[in-house]
Amino acid sequence: MSHTNMTIREAIASTIDAEMARDDSIIILGEDIVGGAGTAGGPEAIGGIWGTTGGLYGKYGAGRVLDTPISESAIVGAAAGAALAGKRPIAELMFADFIGVSLDQLWNQMAKFRYMFGGKTRCPAVVRMIYGAGMNAAAQHSQSAYAILTSMPGLKVVLPATPADAKGLLTEALRGDDPVMFFEHKALYGVKGDVPDGEYRLPFGQARQVRSGGDITIVTCGGMVRFCEKAADALAKDGIGVDLLDLRTTSPMDEEAILDSVESTGRLVVVDESPPRCSLAADISAIVAQKAFSSLKAPPLMVTPPHTPVPFARELERAWLPSHKDVEAAVRKTLAYNGSR
Amino acid sequence: MQLSRDEMLGAYRRMKTIRAFEERLHDEIMTGEIAGFTHLYAGQEAAAVGVCDHLTNEDFIVSTHRGHGHCIAKGCDVEAMMLEIYGRRDGLCKGRGGSMHIADLSVGMLGANGIVGAGAPQAVGAAISAKLDGKGRVAIAFSGDGACNQGTTFEAMNMAVVLKVPAIFVFENNHYSEHTGFDYAVGTSKDIASRAEAFGMKAWRANGSDFFDTHDTMRELLDYVRAGNGPAAIELDTERFYGHFEGDPQRYRGEGELDRIRETRDCLKAFRARVSEAGLLDPADLDAIDAEVLALIDKAVANARVAAPPDPASVADDVYASY
Ligand SMILES: Cc1ncc(C[n+]2csc(CCOP(=O)(O)OP(=O)(O)O)c2C)c(N)n1
Ligand SMILES: [Mg+2]
């Protein structure tokens, strides 16, 4: 297969473009996704603040590329309605934190249509949202809202950590018939990698094996993957083999990959960018405790931020955000448990 | 009504402080020392000061992501604000909030806000509280032309009318929400004030780039609200002199637009012209204020640069009052 090297930003932009070219029913809506509407500079003066939607307006026109007022409830609600009415909307929330404004449309509407209506409807809406800490954007522009949405039956939740995954998962989202929450980490947009050319789909619910090793399993996703890679590489120098899994999707979640790995390593560290209570890390720890108890040589450890909002100051955010050092320390602690290794 | 000399000098000082604060931040952000997102208020000073000069510490305001001007106009400490924006331990919010989340309840400033449209309902709540206390206090929600499209803003206006509380919706129309034009995003040939009127409240319109027009109109509005007539709204036509955020290439602006608005719609220039032509104030007094303000900002920046950062161990403090 031929590949092209590109950033996650480019992978997302080119996938939206390719899918819109292929399928007329795809529409895209959000704030400033065109940028410049109603100004002297004219539409496309800016082309989306994240650089993922530039050029779409010129290609697909105002009927399919809808620049909206600041109205997240209406943006997500309109995506829900358009999906019921036969379109495939992509709604963009400029920051994932803004799910707060639109939560009813996600939680009580999109997520539940199919079930409430006895399986008679489909709601193929993709809600793209930009998430994550590390840029001093403070408490209302830095959150990792994926744990909240993962807890809601009816929503699929996707978090690519590489350009290839961004393409494969976004294509899959746009071909499926369920609402998909598509999380794009603001600190990962510039990450480069090889992306398969042509049609490329990645089924949901299949974790990516990032490193292989026999001593300990690390399960993570999204923005934390890069820190775990760094930790795994440092640990490898000390002869510690890490089995590193990037979940890619947290709903559905690849339980089998997690359990298989823990059964062979006997140890688990879960690394999650959302706060610890009722989190993905807590969820995975519970699953492993219930289903792989007899394989465990040490209690599962969670590496997460503290149970606080995201702070602004550099020193505070650095202390808040899990780092590769925190991951390394958790691994060493797990390995040292009861002299288990 | 003619303002006293002290009132005029005070208004000028506050407007100048906002301008100097923002211009200095614009330069300092270039150095990379200040983290995060910063939205500058320069250009809109007459709006914040024209409104807040009628208020006391007992009255409430809620602000927006573009909140520095509202904070200064309401009396927040300028040096503590600078420390906050630099993310320092002794900042107004201990470095936890930063530019978008400055608050100081001791002066009735209930908070800047990173969520567009979140403030208006909170002003209704503060107005409910003020009405109950019966001391004639009011609560003001500053909102932009973009925020007027949020459902929360609509709900707040309707509820304020239903509950007949002393909430005041101040819409600063600077013609842009991020990179999108007012003419596009507000789908009415009229204006924002007419939306407020549609909810059943009285609304005023004023030139938000002119201190005197804003201040006079607000006096009339406040007399009406403080008399117990329920909520009211005002739309202030104004301009922002910088980008939406620092780093915005502003390609949506027209040819020469920035030069033109800085030339024709600068509230500080207009204030100076008006008071000198009418012989109300001596320009030398204004020059003296300029010098004092610049010295204050210099001091605030010099201090903030070297101030202690927050202790990382304090990261989990202040989440709850008790836990
Ligand atoms: C709920 C929400 N949606 C979107 C944003 C992103 N955003 C921040 S400021 C802004 C534009 C606000 O425009 P306006 O209300 O006119 O205020 P101005 O920036 O002109 O002061 C947008 C879209 C946000 N912070 N919160
Ligand atoms: Mg505006």
XYZ file of C-alpha atoms and ligand atoms in Angstrom:
691
model
C 0.000 0.000 0.000
C 1.321 3.466 -0.824
C 1.465 6.079 1.920
C 1.672 9.823 2.301
C 3.358 11.485 5.248
C 1.114 14.082 6.832
C -0.052 15.605 10.101
C -3.186 14.597 11.981
C -4.623 17.968 10.974
C -4.026 17.175 7.297
C -5.346 13.648 7.686
C -8.609 14.948 9.134
C -8.983 17.735 6.576
C -8.294 15.436 3.636
C -10.609 12.727 4.949
C -13.505 15.156 5.353
C -12.847 16.402 1.840
C -12.590 12.928 0.316
C -15.733 11.712 2.037
C -17.707 14.807 1.064
C -16.621 14.297 -2.547
C -17.720 10.673 -2.390
C -21.033 11.130 -0.556
C -23.387 14.034 -1.288
C -25.320 13.389 1.883
C -22.434 14.568 4.069
C -22.862 18.111 5.333
C -20.656 19.966 7.801
C -21.632 22.667 10.259
C -20.013 24.647 13.039
C -18.739 28.018 14.232
C -16.238 29.716 11.942
C -15.677 26.507 9.970
C -15.821 28.746 6.900
C -14.616 31.854 8.698
C -15.170 35.353 7.355
C -18.887 35.064 6.551
C -20.485 38.497 6.562
C -17.123 40.309 6.551
C -15.133 42.333 4.053
C -12.720 39.429 3.779
C -15.588 37.216 2.694
C -16.185 33.508 3.278
C -13.007 31.457 3.645
C -11.038 34.525 4.828
C -9.895 32.281 7.660
C -11.158 28.795 6.871
C -11.722 27.286 10.278
C -9.722 28.069 13.367
C -8.162 24.591 13.563
C -7.222 24.407 9.883
C -9.312 21.289 9.292
C -12.137 22.750 7.209
C -10.412 25.253 4.876
C -11.466 25.048 1.230
C -14.623 22.999 1.805
C -16.945 25.962 1.308
C -15.483 26.777 -2.099
C -15.763 23.150 -3.182
C -19.107 22.080 -1.773
C -20.936 25.361 -1.353
C -23.146 26.975 1.240
C -25.739 24.199 1.061
C -23.390 21.609 2.531
C -20.848 23.717 4.408
C -22.756 25.674 7.002
C -21.101 28.367 9.054
C -23.258 28.785 12.142
C -23.817 31.422 14.800
C -22.518 30.673 18.315
C -25.279 28.243 19.224
C -23.963 24.833 20.256
C -27.366 23.489 21.247
C -28.715 24.276 17.815
C -25.587 23.010 16.046
C -25.727 19.590 17.675
C -29.522 19.468 17.581
C -29.514 20.338 13.891
C -26.995 17.565 13.294
C -29.299 15.161 15.103
C -32.293 16.240 13.031
C -30.419 16.229 9.738
C -29.215 12.708 10.501
C -32.766 11.534 11.173
C -33.819 13.188 7.922
C -31.342 11.248 5.811
C -28.144 13.296 5.813
C -24.755 12.553 7.298
C -23.873 15.670 9.267
C -20.480 16.468 10.706
C -20.907 18.972 13.534
C -17.829 20.708 14.910
C -17.578 21.866 18.503
C -14.638 24.256 18.567
C -13.769 22.939 22.029
C -15.024 19.684 23.543
C -15.793 21.653 26.705
C -18.768 23.107 24.835
C -20.622 19.788 25.072
C -21.881 21.461 28.243
C -23.936 23.854 26.161
C -25.262 21.131 23.845
C -25.488 18.193 26.208
C -29.199 17.474 25.909
C -28.922 17.042 22.161
C -26.087 14.560 22.618
C -27.294 12.689 25.637
C -31.083 12.625 25.554
C -31.513 12.953 21.814
C -28.859 11.562 19.464
C -27.753 8.841 21.823
C -31.244 7.519 22.439
C -33.195 7.861 19.173
C -32.509 4.407 17.873
C -33.303 2.643 21.121
C -36.386 4.682 21.978
C -37.752 4.298 18.464
C -37.424 0.531 18.562
C -34.444 0.307 16.233
C -36.365 1.966 13.404
C -34.117 4.999 12.989
C -30.494 5.655 12.332
C -28.614 8.735 13.440
C -25.377 8.893 11.469
C -24.077 12.143 12.948
C -20.403 12.742 13.639
C -19.623 15.351 16.277
C -16.010 16.449 16.009
C -14.648 18.155 19.069
C -11.260 19.531 20.038
C -10.073 18.497 23.466
C -7.175 18.192 25.823
C -4.833 20.046 28.126
C -1.228 21.158 27.813
C -1.727 24.562 26.220
C -2.638 26.652 29.284
C -6.130 27.144 27.935
C -7.493 26.851 31.500
C -10.547 25.217 33.015
C -13.117 25.699 30.265
C -10.986 25.002 27.168
C -8.792 22.043 28.146
C -10.974 19.186 29.278
C -10.990 15.589 28.110
C -14.720 15.077 27.898
C -14.493 11.577 26.432
C -15.134 9.784 29.719
C -18.492 11.527 30.144
C -19.624 10.642 26.638
C -18.255 7.097 26.896
C -20.638 6.572 29.805
C -23.659 7.275 27.586
C -25.201 4.265 25.866
C -25.887 5.005 22.212
C -22.808 7.120 21.508
C -19.634 5.787 19.950
C -16.461 7.508 21.099
C -13.316 7.762 19.008
C -9.897 9.271 19.828
C -7.221 8.953 17.143
C -3.598 9.370 18.229
C -1.917 9.062 14.811
C -2.601 10.498 11.350
C -3.365 7.034 9.920
C -5.838 6.333 12.700
C -7.419 9.741 12.197
C -8.130 8.849 8.585
C -9.218 5.286 9.212
C -11.482 6.118 12.135
C -13.051 9.226 10.617
C -13.820 7.343 7.415
C -15.405 4.580 9.460
C -17.435 7.135 11.431
C -18.771 8.660 8.221
C -19.710 5.297 6.754
C -21.504 4.002 9.853
C -25.078 4.598 10.986
C -24.562 5.592 14.629
C -23.704 8.894 16.302
C -19.946 9.163 16.746
C -18.130 11.521 19.105
C -14.836 12.196 17.369
C -12.189 13.682 19.669
C -9.242 15.608 18.226
C -6.495 16.500 20.703
C -5.353 20.078 20.208
C -1.748 19.204 21.062
C -1.665 16.348 18.514
C -2.739 18.232 15.380
C 0.888 18.672 14.291
C 1.902 15.029 14.859
C 3.153 13.489 11.624
C 2.953 9.974 10.300
C 2.381 7.824 7.238
C -1.212 7.579 6.100
C -2.374 4.904 3.657
C -3.506 6.370 0.331
C -6.914 5.548 -1.092
C -9.760 4.048 0.869
C -8.744 3.258 4.437
C -11.162 2.209 7.173
C -10.445 1.067 10.702
C -13.175 -0.858 12.464
C -14.152 0.525 15.878
C -13.355 -1.491 18.984
C -9.887 -2.624 17.937
C -7.014 -1.382 20.050
C -3.643 -0.616 18.506
C -0.630 -2.417 19.893
C 1.913 0.400 20.193
C 4.709 -1.537 21.945
C 4.990 -5.223 22.800
C 6.456 -6.504 26.028
C 5.842 -9.141 28.624
C 6.231 -7.389 31.980
C 3.355 -4.965 32.217
C 0.339 -3.735 30.284
C -0.285 -0.027 29.813
C -3.696 0.904 28.459
C -4.242 4.450 27.243
C -5.769 6.562 24.491
C -5.657 9.909 22.702
C -3.348 12.571 24.062
C -1.717 10.278 26.613
C -0.369 7.802 24.047
C 2.739 9.864 23.337
C 3.695 10.073 27.009
C 3.230 6.326 27.407
C 5.459 5.644 24.398
C 8.159 7.755 25.949
C 7.806 5.951 29.262
C 7.832 2.531 27.575
C 11.014 3.386 25.698
C 12.729 4.560 28.872
C 11.631 1.416 30.707
C 12.861 -0.774 27.858
C 16.362 0.539 28.486
C 16.094 -0.986 31.952
C 14.927 -4.261 30.486
C 11.254 -3.744 31.354
C 8.951 -4.882 28.576
C 5.757 -2.860 28.201
C 2.711 -4.041 26.309
C 1.275 -0.678 25.306
C -2.286 -0.500 23.995
C -3.881 2.571 22.418
C -7.625 1.982 22.656
C -8.457 4.182 19.629
C -12.156 3.935 20.554
C -13.522 3.886 24.083
C -17.044 2.941 22.990
C -16.968 0.272 21.743
C -13.860 -0.721 23.661
C -11.499 -3.587 22.888
C -11.889 -5.478 26.149
C -10.426 -8.593 24.630
C -7.110 -6.934 23.823
C -6.888 -5.546 27.355
C -7.683 -8.870 29.018
C -5.405 -10.876 26.724
C -2.525 -8.572 27.499
C -3.107 -8.536 31.255
C -3.396 -12.318 31.263
C 0.106 -12.499 29.856
C 1.743 -9.683 31.844
C -0.203 -9.907 35.119
C 0.153 -6.166 35.673
C -1.817 -3.127 34.562
C -1.351 0.625 34.499
C -4.134 2.686 32.937
C -3.283 6.197 31.781
C -6.149 8.610 31.235
C -6.303 12.395 30.704
C -9.689 12.796 32.394
C -10.027 13.171 36.164
C -10.036 9.890 38.110
C -13.577 9.541 39.431
C -15.951 7.553 37.192
C -13.291 7.717 34.510
C -12.079 5.504 31.726
C -9.177 4.482 33.948
C -11.576 3.458 36.710
C -13.732 1.584 34.209
C -10.833 -0.405 32.790
C -9.421 -1.152 36.237
C -12.812 -2.508 37.270
C -13.147 -4.667 34.163
C -9.708 -6.154 34.722
C -10.327 -6.707 38.426
C -13.512 -8.597 37.591
C -12.393 -10.559 34.567
C -8.670 -11.123 34.974
C -8.359 -11.231 38.742
C -6.489 -14.510 38.845
C -3.854 -13.255 36.403
C -3.024 -10.156 38.427
C 0.259 -10.075 40.319
C -0.310 -6.527 41.526
C -3.281 -4.168 41.859
C -4.038 -2.133 38.730
C -2.794 1.451 39.009
C -4.378 4.501 37.453
C -2.396 7.496 36.216
C -4.751 10.436 35.880
C -4.898 14.127 36.693
C -6.156 14.956 40.192
C -9.871 15.397 40.894
C -9.779 19.109 40.035
C -10.589 21.399 37.117
C -7.699 22.146 34.731
C -5.579 25.003 36.114
C -4.158 27.867 34.048
C -0.614 28.633 35.222
C 2.151 26.672 33.526
C 3.467 25.283 36.801
C 0.005 24.154 37.867
C -1.001 22.627 34.555
C 2.288 20.746 34.422
C 1.573 19.351 37.859
C -1.991 18.518 36.821
C -1.291 16.720 33.547
C 0.093 13.180 33.765
C 3.615 13.013 32.320
C 5.857 10.233 31.053
C 7.556 10.357 34.435
C 4.276 9.660 36.228
C 3.697 6.709 33.923
C 7.194 5.383 34.528
C 6.791 5.736 38.281
C 3.473 3.887 38.234
C 5.027 1.064 36.251
C 7.948 0.748 38.664
C 5.589 0.811 41.620
C 3.448 -1.929 40.113
C 6.489 -4.049 39.371
C 7.776 -3.596 42.918
C 4.475 -4.634 44.474
C 5.051 -7.304 47.085
C 8.359 -8.144 45.490
C 6.337 -9.502 42.562
C 9.233 -9.048 40.195
C -26.250 66.077 33.096
C -22.858 67.701 33.434
C -20.261 65.499 35.113
C -17.956 66.912 37.730
C -14.305 67.444 36.927
C -13.349 64.506 39.160
C -15.852 62.223 37.513
C -14.489 63.071 34.083
C -10.874 62.674 35.139
C -11.729 59.363 36.774
C -13.487 58.078 33.661
C -10.526 59.077 31.527
C -8.110 57.404 33.905
C -10.043 54.143 33.811
C -10.351 54.138 30.031
C -6.675 54.953 29.658
C -5.756 52.219 32.128
C -7.658 49.650 30.089
C -6.046 50.822 26.855
C -2.535 50.846 28.274
C -3.048 47.476 29.954
C -4.166 45.876 26.692
C -1.561 47.558 24.495
C 1.131 46.414 26.851
C -0.236 42.877 26.925
C -0.259 42.862 23.137
C 3.500 43.534 23.222
C 4.231 41.190 26.093
C 2.365 38.290 24.501
C 4.777 38.522 21.554
C 7.618 37.628 23.907
C 5.981 34.297 24.693
C 6.044 34.901 28.414
C 2.266 34.870 28.802
C 0.563 31.523 28.317
C -2.904 30.634 27.110
C -5.589 32.524 25.198
C -5.849 36.284 25.626
C -8.628 38.405 24.137
C -7.906 42.126 24.248
C -10.557 44.733 25.029
C -8.818 47.773 23.480
C -11.241 49.893 21.466
C -14.230 49.159 23.687
C -13.141 51.119 26.792
C -15.989 53.640 26.637
C -18.468 50.791 26.912
C -17.039 49.246 30.090
C -16.376 52.575 31.772
C -19.561 54.271 30.546
C -21.522 51.436 32.153
C -19.505 50.700 35.289
C -18.966 54.326 36.334
C -22.609 54.290 37.452
C -22.097 51.269 39.701
C -20.826 50.715 43.209
C -19.130 47.648 44.631
C -22.597 46.546 45.710
C -23.779 46.166 42.107
C -22.873 43.062 40.144
C -21.403 42.488 36.725
C -20.712 39.280 34.847
C -18.225 39.427 32.043
C -16.982 37.512 29.000
C -13.816 36.016 27.523
C -12.891 39.622 26.611
C -13.078 40.698 30.224
C -10.027 42.780 31.169
C -11.849 46.048 30.475
C -14.884 45.099 32.545
C -12.609 44.086 35.418
C -10.668 47.341 35.420
C -13.817 49.442 35.011
C -15.432 47.645 37.969
C -12.420 48.269 40.154
C -10.344 45.073 40.117
C -6.762 45.661 41.173
C -4.677 46.178 38.053
C -1.458 44.725 39.462
C -3.247 41.629 40.742
C -4.872 41.212 37.324
C -1.491 41.395 35.632
C -0.140 38.765 38.027
C -3.106 36.544 37.175
C -2.570 36.861 33.443
C 1.084 35.918 33.992
C -0.111 32.893 35.973
C 1.476 33.941 39.268
C 0.800 32.772 42.801
C -0.361 36.196 43.981
C -2.613 36.771 40.983
C -6.194 37.802 41.564
C -7.217 34.141 41.213
C -3.902 32.598 42.339
C -2.917 31.772 38.759
C -5.634 29.154 38.505
C -7.874 31.040 36.101
C -5.802 33.287 33.855
C -7.029 35.939 31.440
C -10.400 34.327 30.729
C -11.392 33.661 34.337
C -10.715 36.771 36.353
C -13.137 37.433 39.179
C -13.228 39.648 42.261
C -16.389 39.364 44.311
C -15.253 42.113 46.668
C -15.964 44.658 43.926
C -19.040 42.888 42.541
C -17.193 41.377 39.594
C -18.684 37.873 39.401
C -16.305 36.602 36.768
C -15.029 36.640 33.231
C -16.136 33.562 31.323
C -14.711 31.201 28.739
C -18.125 29.946 27.696
C -19.854 32.350 25.335
C -23.379 33.016 26.559
C -22.862 31.627 30.051
C -22.986 35.006 31.768
C -26.486 36.285 31.034
C -28.345 33.674 33.129
C -25.920 34.296 36.001
C -26.766 37.995 35.904
C -30.428 37.050 36.236
C -29.537 35.061 39.338
C -27.589 37.951 40.792
C -30.558 40.194 40.004
C -32.896 37.813 41.837
C -30.586 38.084 44.824
C -30.420 41.880 44.524
C -34.202 42.164 44.291
C -34.668 40.031 47.396
C -32.211 42.162 49.361
C -34.149 45.270 48.376
C -31.234 47.692 48.393
C -31.676 48.872 44.817
C -28.707 46.967 43.490
C -28.549 45.821 39.865
C -26.817 42.995 37.994
C -25.285 43.564 34.595
C -24.460 40.946 31.976
C -21.926 42.037 29.407
C -22.373 40.047 26.209
C -20.959 40.309 22.704
C -22.837 40.322 19.425
C -21.878 36.665 19.089
C -23.172 35.750 22.532
C -26.556 37.192 21.647
C -27.070 34.100 19.478
C -26.824 31.634 22.360
C -29.998 30.089 23.687
C -28.809 30.871 27.201
C -28.933 34.590 26.419
C -32.470 34.319 25.059
C -33.628 32.291 28.038
C -32.058 34.764 30.436
C -33.762 37.736 28.816
C -37.150 36.071 28.875
C -36.761 34.907 32.459
C -35.651 38.342 33.617
C -38.847 39.796 32.150
C -41.002 37.064 33.684
C -39.423 37.521 37.111
C -39.173 41.315 36.743
C -35.689 41.448 38.225
C -33.107 44.260 37.960
C -30.964 42.539 35.322
C -29.354 44.646 32.626
C -28.195 43.119 29.376
C -25.359 45.139 27.888
C -24.617 44.015 24.345
C -21.288 45.240 23.029
C -21.639 45.006 19.291
C -18.109 45.104 17.871
C -19.375 43.645 14.585
C -17.477 40.389 14.852
C -17.789 37.090 16.641
C -14.326 35.642 16.113
C -13.986 35.783 12.320
C -17.652 35.984 11.446
C -19.466 39.231 10.693
C -22.430 40.549 12.653
C -24.406 40.946 9.435
C -24.140 37.240 8.805
C -24.479 35.763 12.260
C -27.306 37.885 13.612
C -30.037 37.028 11.189
C -32.050 40.163 11.469
C -31.985 43.355 9.481
C -32.416 45.211 12.753
C -30.115 44.980 15.710
C -29.602 43.228 19.018
C -31.631 45.696 21.064
C -34.733 44.796 19.091
C -34.331 41.198 20.257
C -34.449 42.395 23.848
C -37.542 44.438 23.019
C -39.162 41.357 21.554
C -38.861 39.705 24.954
C -40.776 42.610 26.439
C -38.104 44.764 28.001
C -37.141 48.340 27.317
C -33.957 48.712 25.312
C -31.626 51.576 24.557
C -28.983 52.098 21.892
C -25.816 54.143 22.226
C -22.468 54.814 20.630
C -20.186 52.523 22.605
C -17.134 54.321 21.258
C -18.268 57.519 22.923
C -17.993 57.683 26.683
C -20.465 60.511 27.098
C -23.162 58.951 24.956
C -22.804 55.591 26.700
C -22.681 57.167 30.142
C -25.711 59.432 29.564
C -27.788 56.629 28.109
C -26.862 54.304 30.942
C -27.969 56.885 33.486
C -31.429 56.905 31.964
C -31.487 53.111 31.810
C -30.347 52.716 35.401
C -32.908 55.223 36.693
C -35.527 53.067 35.023
C -34.213 49.756 36.401
C -33.444 51.014 39.899
C -37.005 52.332 40.064
C -38.164 48.722 40.029
C -39.341 48.453 36.430
C -37.646 45.108 35.837
C -34.875 44.319 33.354
C -33.551 46.443 30.513
C -31.070 46.156 27.679
C -28.647 48.378 25.838
C -26.784 47.815 22.612
C -23.456 49.605 22.355
C -21.953 50.019 18.924
C -18.200 49.671 19.326
C -14.971 48.365 17.784
C -12.224 46.001 18.805
C -8.790 47.274 17.853
C -6.948 43.946 17.890
C -7.693 40.464 16.607
C -10.201 38.123 18.205
C -7.359 36.553 20.159
C -3.692 37.401 20.135
C -2.277 35.772 17.010
C -5.408 36.258 14.869
C -4.332 37.203 11.298
C -7.591 39.217 10.878
C -7.943 38.491 7.191
C -11.662 39.163 7.539
C -11.067 42.906 7.956
C -11.569 45.260 5.052
C -8.787 47.228 3.400
C -7.658 49.983 5.779
C -10.382 49.073 8.274
C -8.149 49.024 11.337
C -6.592 52.386 10.492
C -10.026 53.832 9.899
C -11.578 52.656 13.164
C -8.519 53.716 15.125
C -8.795 57.126 13.490
C -12.543 57.703 13.700
C -13.769 55.492 16.548
C -11.158 55.818 19.260
C -12.999 56.629 22.485
C -9.906 58.143 24.096
C -9.332 60.538 21.221
C -13.024 61.429 21.178
C -12.996 62.073 24.920
C -9.969 64.343 24.690
C -11.414 66.273 21.775
C -14.740 66.747 23.497
C -13.418 67.934 26.851
C -10.791 70.236 25.357
C -13.123 71.820 22.808
C -15.732 72.462 25.477
C -13.045 73.704 27.825
C -14.090 71.129 30.438
C -10.661 69.793 31.242
C -7.125 70.951 30.768
C -5.241 68.651 28.343
C -2.248 68.878 30.683
C -4.279 67.056 33.337
C -5.012 64.281 30.867
C -1.334 64.083 29.938
C -0.496 63.709 33.593
C -2.974 60.844 33.886
C -1.440 59.187 30.834
C 1.971 59.289 32.476
C 0.670 57.908 35.763
C -1.188 55.108 34.037
C 1.819 54.082 31.968
C 3.960 54.047 35.099
C 1.390 51.834 36.820
C 1.350 49.368 33.920
C 5.160 49.342 33.766
C 5.257 48.520 37.423
C 2.593 45.833 37.087
C 4.467 44.112 34.258
C 7.886 44.406 35.899
C 6.439 42.938 39.054
C 4.538 40.150 37.272
C 7.606 39.073 35.311
C 9.586 38.201 38.378
C 6.735 37.203 40.690
C 6.644 33.742 42.232
C 4.763 31.013 40.385
C 2.092 29.012 42.175
C 3.326 26.044 44.165
C 2.597 22.923 42.081
C 1.641 21.169 45.312
C -1.320 23.539 45.615
C -2.916 22.185 42.429
C -5.754 20.433 44.246
C -6.567 23.294 46.621
C -9.733 25.355 46.226
C -11.860 22.762 44.443
C -14.390 22.727 47.285
C -15.123 24.919 50.275
C -14.935 21.740 52.353
C -14.637 18.098 51.336
C -19.953 28.168 24.143
C -18.811 28.728 23.397
N -18.804 28.627 22.049
C -17.767 29.103 21.337
C -16.713 29.685 21.951
C -15.515 30.165 21.168
N -15.552 31.614 21.102
C -14.910 32.360 22.019
S -15.180 33.974 21.806
C -16.157 33.712 20.481
C -16.761 34.863 19.765
C -17.582 35.707 20.657
O -18.085 36.778 19.967
P -18.790 37.981 20.711
O -19.836 37.462 21.617
O -19.216 38.940 19.668
O -17.664 38.597 21.625
P -16.310 39.339 21.167
O -15.280 38.285 20.963
O -16.585 40.116 19.962
O -15.965 40.193 22.345
C -16.253 32.355 20.213
C -17.017 31.760 19.105
C -16.737 29.746 23.368
N -15.723 30.251 24.056
N -17.805 29.289 24.053
Mg -18.293 40.620 18.934
